[in-house]
PDB file as gemmi writes it, atoms N, CA and C in Angstrom:
CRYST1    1.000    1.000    1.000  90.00  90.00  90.00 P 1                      
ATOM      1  N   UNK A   1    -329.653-182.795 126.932  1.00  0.00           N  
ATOM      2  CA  UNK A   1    -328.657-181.772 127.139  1.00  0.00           C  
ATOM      3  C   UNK A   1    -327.996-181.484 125.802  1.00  0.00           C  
ATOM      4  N   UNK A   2    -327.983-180.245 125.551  1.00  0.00           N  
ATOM      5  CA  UNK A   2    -327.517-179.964 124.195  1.00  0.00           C  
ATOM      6  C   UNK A   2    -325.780-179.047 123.889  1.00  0.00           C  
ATOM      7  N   UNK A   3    -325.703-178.904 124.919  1.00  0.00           N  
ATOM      8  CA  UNK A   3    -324.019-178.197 125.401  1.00  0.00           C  
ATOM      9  C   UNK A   3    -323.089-179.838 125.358  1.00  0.00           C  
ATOM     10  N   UNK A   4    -321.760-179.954 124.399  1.00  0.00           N  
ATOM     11  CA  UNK A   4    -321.067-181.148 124.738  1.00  0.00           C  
ATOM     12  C   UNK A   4    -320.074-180.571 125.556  1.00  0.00           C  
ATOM     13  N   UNK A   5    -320.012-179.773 125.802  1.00  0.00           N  
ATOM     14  CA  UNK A   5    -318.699-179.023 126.692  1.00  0.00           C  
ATOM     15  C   UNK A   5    -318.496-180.041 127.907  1.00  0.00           C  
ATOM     16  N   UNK A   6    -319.511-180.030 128.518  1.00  0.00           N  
ATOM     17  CA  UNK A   6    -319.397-180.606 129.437  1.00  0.00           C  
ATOM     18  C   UNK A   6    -319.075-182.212 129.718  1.00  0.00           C  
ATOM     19  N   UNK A   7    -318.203-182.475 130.252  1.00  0.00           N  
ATOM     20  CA  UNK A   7    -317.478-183.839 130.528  1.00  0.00           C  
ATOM     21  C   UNK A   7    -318.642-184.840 131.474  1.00  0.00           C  
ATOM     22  N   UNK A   8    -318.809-185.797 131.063  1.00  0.00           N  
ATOM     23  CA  UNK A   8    -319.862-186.956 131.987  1.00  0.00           C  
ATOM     24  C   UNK A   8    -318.879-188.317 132.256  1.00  0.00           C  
ATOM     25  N   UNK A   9    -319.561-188.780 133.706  1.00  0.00           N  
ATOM     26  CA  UNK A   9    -318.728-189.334 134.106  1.00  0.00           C  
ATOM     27  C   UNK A   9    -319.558-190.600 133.513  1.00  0.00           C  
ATOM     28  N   UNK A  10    -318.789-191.859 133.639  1.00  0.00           N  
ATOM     29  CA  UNK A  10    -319.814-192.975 133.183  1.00  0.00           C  
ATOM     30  C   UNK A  10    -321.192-193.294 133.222  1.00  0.00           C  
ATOM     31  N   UNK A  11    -321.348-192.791 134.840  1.00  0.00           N  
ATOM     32  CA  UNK A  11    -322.901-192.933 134.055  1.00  0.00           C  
ATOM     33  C   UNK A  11    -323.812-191.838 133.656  1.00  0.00           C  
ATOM     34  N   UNK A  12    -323.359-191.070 133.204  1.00  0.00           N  
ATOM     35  CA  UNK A  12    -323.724-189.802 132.442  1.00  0.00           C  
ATOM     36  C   UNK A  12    -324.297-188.639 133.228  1.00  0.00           C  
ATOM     37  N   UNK A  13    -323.516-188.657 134.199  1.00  0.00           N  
ATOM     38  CA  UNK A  13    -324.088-187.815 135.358  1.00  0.00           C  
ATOM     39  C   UNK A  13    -323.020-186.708 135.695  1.00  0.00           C  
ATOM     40  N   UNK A  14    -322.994-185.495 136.340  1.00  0.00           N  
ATOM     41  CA  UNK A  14    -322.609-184.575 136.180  1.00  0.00           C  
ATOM     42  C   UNK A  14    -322.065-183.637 137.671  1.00  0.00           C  
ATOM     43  N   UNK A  15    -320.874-183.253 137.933  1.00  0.00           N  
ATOM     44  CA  UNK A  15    -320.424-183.147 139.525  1.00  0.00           C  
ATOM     45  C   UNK A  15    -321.282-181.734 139.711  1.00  0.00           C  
ATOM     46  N   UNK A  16    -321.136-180.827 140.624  1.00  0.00           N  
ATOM     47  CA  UNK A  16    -321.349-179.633 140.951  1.00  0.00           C  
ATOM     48  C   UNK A  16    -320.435-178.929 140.020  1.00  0.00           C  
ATOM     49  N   UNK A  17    -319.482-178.935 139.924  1.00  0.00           N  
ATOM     50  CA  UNK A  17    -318.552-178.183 139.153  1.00  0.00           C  
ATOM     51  C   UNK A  17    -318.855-177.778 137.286  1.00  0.00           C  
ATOM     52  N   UNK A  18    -319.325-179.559 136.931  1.00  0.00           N  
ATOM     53  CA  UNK A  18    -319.390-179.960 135.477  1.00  0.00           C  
ATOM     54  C   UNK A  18    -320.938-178.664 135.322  1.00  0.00           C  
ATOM     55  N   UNK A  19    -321.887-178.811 136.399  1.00  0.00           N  
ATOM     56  CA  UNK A  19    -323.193-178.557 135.983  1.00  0.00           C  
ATOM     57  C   UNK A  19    -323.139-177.113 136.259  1.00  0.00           C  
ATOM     58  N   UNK A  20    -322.651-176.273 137.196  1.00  0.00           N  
ATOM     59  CA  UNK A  20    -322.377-175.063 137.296  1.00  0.00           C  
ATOM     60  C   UNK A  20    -321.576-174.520 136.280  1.00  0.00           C  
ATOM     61  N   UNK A  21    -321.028-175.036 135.750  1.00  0.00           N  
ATOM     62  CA  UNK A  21    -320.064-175.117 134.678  1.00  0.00           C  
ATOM     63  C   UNK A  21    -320.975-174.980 132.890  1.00  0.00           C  
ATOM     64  N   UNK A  22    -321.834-176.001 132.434  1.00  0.00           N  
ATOM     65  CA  UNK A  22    -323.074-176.267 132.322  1.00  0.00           C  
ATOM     66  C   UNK A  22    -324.130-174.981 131.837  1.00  0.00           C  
ATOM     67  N   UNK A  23    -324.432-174.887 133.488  1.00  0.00           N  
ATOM     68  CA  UNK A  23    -325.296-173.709 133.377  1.00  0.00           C  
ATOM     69  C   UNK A  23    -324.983-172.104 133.654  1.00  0.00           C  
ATOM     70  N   UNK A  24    -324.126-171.940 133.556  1.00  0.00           N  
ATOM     71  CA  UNK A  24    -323.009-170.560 133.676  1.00  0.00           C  
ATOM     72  C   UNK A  24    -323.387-170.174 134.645  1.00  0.00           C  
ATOM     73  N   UNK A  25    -323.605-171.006 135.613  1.00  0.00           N  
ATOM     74  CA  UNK A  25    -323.374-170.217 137.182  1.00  0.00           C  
ATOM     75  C   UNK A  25    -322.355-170.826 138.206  1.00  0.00           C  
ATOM     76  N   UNK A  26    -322.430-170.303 138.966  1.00  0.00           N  
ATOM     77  CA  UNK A  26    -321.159-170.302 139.806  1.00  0.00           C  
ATOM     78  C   UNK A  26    -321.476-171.958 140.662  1.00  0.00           C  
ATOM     79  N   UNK A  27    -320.590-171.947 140.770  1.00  0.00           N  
ATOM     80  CA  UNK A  27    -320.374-173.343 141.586  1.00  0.00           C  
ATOM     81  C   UNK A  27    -321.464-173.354 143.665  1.00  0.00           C  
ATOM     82  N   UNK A  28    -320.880-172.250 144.229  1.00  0.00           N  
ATOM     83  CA  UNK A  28    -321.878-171.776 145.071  1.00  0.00           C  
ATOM     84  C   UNK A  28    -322.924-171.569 144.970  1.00  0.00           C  
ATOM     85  N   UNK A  29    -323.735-170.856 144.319  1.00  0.00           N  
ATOM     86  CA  UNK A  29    -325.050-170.543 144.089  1.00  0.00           C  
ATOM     87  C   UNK A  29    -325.215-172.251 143.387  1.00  0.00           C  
ATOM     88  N   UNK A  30    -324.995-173.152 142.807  1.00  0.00           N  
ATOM     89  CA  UNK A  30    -325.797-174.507 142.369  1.00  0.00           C  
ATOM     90  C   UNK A  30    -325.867-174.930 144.114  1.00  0.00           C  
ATOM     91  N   UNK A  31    -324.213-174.704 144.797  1.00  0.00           N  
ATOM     92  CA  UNK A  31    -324.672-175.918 145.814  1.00  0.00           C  
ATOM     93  C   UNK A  31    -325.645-175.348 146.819  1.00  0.00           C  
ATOM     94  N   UNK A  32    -325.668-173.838 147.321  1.00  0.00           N  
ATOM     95  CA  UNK A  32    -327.231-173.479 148.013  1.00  0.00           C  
ATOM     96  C   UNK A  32    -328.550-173.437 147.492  1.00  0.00           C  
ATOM     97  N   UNK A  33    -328.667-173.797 145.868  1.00  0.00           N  
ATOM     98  CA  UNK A  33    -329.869-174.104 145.116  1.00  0.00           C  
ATOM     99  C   UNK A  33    -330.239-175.967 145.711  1.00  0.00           C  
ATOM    100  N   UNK A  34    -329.524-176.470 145.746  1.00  0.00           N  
ATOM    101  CA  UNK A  34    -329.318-177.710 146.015  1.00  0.00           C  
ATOM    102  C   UNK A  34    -329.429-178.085 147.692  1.00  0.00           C  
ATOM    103  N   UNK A  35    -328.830-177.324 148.481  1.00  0.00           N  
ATOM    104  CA  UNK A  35    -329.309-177.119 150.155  1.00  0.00           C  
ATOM    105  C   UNK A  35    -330.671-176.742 150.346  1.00  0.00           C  
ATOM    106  N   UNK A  36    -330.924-175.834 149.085  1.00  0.00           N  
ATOM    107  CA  UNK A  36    -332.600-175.271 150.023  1.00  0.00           C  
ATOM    108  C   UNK A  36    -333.827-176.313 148.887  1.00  0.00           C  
ATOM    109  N   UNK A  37    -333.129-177.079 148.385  1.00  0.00           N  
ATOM    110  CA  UNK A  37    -334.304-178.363 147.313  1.00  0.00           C  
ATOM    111  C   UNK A  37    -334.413-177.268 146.585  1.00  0.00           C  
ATOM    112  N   UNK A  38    -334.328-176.476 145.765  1.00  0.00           N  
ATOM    113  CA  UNK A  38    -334.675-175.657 144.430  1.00  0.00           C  
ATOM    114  C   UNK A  38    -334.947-175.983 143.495  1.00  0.00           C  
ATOM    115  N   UNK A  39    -333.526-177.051 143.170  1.00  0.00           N  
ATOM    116  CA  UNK A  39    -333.177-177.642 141.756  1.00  0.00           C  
ATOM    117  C   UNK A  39    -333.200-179.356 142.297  1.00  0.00           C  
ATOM    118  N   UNK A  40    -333.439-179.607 140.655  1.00  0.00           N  
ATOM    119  CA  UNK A  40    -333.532-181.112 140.919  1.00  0.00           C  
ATOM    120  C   UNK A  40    -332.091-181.834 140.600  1.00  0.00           C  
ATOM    121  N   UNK A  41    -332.002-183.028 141.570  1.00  0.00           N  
ATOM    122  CA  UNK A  41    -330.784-183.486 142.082  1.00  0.00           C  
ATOM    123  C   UNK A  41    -330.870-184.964 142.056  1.00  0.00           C  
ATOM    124  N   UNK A  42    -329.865-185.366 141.936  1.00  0.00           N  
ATOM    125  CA  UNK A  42    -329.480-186.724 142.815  1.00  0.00           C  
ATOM    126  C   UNK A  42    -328.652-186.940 143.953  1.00  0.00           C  
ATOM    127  N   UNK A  43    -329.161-187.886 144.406  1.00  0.00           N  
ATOM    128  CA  UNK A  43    -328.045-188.237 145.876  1.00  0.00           C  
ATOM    129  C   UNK A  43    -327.441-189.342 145.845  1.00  0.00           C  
ATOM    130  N   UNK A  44    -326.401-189.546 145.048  1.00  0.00           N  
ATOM    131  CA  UNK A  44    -325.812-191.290 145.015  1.00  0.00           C  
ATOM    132  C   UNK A  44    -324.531-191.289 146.680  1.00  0.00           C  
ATOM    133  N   UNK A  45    -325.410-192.048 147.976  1.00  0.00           N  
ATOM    134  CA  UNK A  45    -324.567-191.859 148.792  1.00  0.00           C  
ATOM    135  C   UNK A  45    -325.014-190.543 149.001  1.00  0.00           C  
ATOM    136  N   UNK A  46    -323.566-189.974 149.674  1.00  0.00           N  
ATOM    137  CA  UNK A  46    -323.463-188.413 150.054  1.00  0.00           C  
ATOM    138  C   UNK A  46    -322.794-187.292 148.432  1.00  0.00           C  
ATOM    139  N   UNK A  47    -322.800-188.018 147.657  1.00  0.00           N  
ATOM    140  CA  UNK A  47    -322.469-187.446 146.272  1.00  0.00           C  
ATOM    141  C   UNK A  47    -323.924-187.267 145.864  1.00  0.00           C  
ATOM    142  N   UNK A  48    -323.436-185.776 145.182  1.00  0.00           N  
ATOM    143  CA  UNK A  48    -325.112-185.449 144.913  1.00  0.00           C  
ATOM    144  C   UNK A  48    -324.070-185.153 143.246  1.00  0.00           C  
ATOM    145  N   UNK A  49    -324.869-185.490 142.304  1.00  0.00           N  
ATOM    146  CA  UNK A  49    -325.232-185.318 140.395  1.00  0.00           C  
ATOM    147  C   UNK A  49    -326.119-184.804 139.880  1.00  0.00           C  
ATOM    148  N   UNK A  50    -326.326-184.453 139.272  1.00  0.00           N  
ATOM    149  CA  UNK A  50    -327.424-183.982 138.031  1.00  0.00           C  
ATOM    150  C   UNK A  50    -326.915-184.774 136.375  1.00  0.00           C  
ATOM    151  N   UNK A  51    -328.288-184.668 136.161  1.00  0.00           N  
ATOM    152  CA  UNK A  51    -328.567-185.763 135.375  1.00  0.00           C  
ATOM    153  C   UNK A  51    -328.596-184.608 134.067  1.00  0.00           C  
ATOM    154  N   UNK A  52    -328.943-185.008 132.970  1.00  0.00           N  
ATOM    155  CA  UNK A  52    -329.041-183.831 131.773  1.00  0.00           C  
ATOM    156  C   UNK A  52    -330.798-183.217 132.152  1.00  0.00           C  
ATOM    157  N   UNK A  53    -331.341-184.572 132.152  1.00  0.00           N  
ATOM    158  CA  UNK A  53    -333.371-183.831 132.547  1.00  0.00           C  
ATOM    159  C   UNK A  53    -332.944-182.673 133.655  1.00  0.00           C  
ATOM    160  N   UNK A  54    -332.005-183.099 134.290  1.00  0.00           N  
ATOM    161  CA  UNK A  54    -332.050-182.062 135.743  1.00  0.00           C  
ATOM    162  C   UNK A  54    -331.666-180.792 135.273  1.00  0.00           C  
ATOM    163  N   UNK A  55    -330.401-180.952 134.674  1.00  0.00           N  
ATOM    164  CA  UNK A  55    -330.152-179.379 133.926  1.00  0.00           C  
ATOM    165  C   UNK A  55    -331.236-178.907 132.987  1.00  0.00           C  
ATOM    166  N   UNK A  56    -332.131-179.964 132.394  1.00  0.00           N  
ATOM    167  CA  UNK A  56    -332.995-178.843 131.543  1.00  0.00           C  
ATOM    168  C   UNK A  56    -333.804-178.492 132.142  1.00  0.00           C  
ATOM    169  N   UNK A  57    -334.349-178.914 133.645  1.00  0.00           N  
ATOM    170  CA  UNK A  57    -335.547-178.197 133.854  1.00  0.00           C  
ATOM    171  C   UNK A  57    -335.233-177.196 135.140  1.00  0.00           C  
ATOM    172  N   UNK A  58    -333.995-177.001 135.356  1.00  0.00           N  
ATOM    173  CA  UNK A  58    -333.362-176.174 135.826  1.00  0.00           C  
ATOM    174  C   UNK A  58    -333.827-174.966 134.972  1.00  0.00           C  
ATOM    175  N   UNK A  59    -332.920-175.375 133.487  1.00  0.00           N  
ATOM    176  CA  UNK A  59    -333.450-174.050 132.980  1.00  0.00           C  
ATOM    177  C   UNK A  59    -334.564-173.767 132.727  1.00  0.00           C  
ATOM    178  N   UNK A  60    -335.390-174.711 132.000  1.00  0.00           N  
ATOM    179  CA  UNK A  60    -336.979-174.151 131.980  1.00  0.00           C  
ATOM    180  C   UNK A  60    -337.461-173.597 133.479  1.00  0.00           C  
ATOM    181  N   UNK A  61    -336.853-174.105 134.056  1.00  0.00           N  
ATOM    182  CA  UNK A  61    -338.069-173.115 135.350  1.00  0.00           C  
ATOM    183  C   UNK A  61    -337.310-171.552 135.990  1.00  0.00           C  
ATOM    184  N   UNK A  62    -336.169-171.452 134.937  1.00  0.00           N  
ATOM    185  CA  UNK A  62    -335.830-170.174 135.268  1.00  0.00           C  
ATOM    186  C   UNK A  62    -336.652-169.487 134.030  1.00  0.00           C  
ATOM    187  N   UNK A  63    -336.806-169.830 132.826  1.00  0.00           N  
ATOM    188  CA  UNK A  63    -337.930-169.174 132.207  1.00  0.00           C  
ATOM    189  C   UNK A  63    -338.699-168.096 132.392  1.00  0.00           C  
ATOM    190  N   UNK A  64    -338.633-167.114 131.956  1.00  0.00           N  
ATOM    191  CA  UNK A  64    -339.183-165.585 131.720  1.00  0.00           C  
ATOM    192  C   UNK A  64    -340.499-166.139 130.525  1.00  0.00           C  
ATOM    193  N   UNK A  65    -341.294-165.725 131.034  1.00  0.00           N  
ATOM    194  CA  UNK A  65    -341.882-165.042 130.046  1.00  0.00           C  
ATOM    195  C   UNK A  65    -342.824-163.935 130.136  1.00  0.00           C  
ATOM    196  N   UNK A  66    -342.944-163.301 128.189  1.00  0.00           N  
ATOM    197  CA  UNK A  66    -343.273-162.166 128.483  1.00  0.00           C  
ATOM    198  C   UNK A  66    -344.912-162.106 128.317  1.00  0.00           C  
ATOM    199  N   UNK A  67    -345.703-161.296 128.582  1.00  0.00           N  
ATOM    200  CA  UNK A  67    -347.224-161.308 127.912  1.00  0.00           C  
ATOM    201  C   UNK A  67    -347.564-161.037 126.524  1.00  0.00           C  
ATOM    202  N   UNK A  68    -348.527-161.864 126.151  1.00  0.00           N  
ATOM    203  CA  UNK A  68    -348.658-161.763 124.700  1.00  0.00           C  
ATOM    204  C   UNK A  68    -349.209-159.855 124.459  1.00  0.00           C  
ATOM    205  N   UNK A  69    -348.536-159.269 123.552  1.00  0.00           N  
ATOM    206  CA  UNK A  69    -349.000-157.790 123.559  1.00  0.00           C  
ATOM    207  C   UNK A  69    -347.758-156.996 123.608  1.00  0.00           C  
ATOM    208  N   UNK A  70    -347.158-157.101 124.468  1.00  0.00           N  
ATOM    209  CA  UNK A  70    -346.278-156.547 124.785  1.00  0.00           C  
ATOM    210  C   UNK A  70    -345.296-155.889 123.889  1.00  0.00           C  
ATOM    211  N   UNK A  71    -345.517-154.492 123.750  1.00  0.00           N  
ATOM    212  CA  UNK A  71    -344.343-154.611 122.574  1.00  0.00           C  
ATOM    213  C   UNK A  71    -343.570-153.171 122.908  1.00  0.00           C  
ATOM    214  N   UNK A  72    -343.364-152.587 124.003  1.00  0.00           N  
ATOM    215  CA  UNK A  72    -342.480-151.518 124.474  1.00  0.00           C  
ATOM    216  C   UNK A  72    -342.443-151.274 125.571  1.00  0.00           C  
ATOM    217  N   UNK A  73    -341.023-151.040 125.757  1.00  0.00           N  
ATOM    218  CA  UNK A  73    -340.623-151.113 127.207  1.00  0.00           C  
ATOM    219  C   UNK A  73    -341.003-150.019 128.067  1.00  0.00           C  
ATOM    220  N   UNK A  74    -341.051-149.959 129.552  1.00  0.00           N  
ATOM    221  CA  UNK A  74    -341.951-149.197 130.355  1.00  0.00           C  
ATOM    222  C   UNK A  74    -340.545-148.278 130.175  1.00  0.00           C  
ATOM    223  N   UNK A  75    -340.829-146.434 130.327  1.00  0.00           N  
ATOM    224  CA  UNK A  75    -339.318-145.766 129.867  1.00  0.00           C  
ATOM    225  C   UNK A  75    -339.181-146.102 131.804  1.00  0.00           C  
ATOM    226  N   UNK A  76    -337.425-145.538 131.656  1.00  0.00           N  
ATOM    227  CA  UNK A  76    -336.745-145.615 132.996  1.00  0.00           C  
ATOM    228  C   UNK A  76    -337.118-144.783 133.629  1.00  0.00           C  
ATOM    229  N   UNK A  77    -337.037-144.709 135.240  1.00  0.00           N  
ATOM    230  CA  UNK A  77    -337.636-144.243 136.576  1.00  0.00           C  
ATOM    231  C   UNK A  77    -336.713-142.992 136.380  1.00  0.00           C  
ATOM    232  N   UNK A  78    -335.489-143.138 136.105  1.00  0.00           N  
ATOM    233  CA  UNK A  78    -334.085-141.867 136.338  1.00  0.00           C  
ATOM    234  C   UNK A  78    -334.722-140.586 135.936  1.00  0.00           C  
ATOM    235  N   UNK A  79    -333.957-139.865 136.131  1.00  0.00           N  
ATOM    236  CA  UNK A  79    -334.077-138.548 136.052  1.00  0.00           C  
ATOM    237  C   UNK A  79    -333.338-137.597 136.023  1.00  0.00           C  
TER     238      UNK A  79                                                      
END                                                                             
């Protein structure tokens, strides 16, 4: 994890708040990413954490990418 913003609790693990926080999304959208298994989690008990691996492959699997070639955008539909 490369953001220090974020506060870890001893054992270097991270609430809903810290990791939504984290990954600039909203606190709701982590915990229904987390209801439907999306994102990877822990369950200590009924306390669920994320770990730093968890936030990075959070983001890698939101990952875009583009095709090699590509070099202008399709023009807009408007009119």
């Amino acid at each position: 994890m490369t953001r220090s913003t974020a506060t870890q609790d001893d054992s270097g693990l991270l609430t809903f708040t810290e990791a939504a926080t984290w990954l600039a999304v909203t606190e709701s959208w982590l915990r229904r990413a987390v209801a439907a298994k999306r994102v990877p989690h822990r369950r200590i008990g009924r306390a669920v954490r994320f770990s730093p691996d968890d936030l990075d492959q959070i983001v890698a699997a939101a990952a875009v990418t583009v095709p090699k070639g590509t070099t202008e955008l399709r023009p807009s539909r408007r009119t």
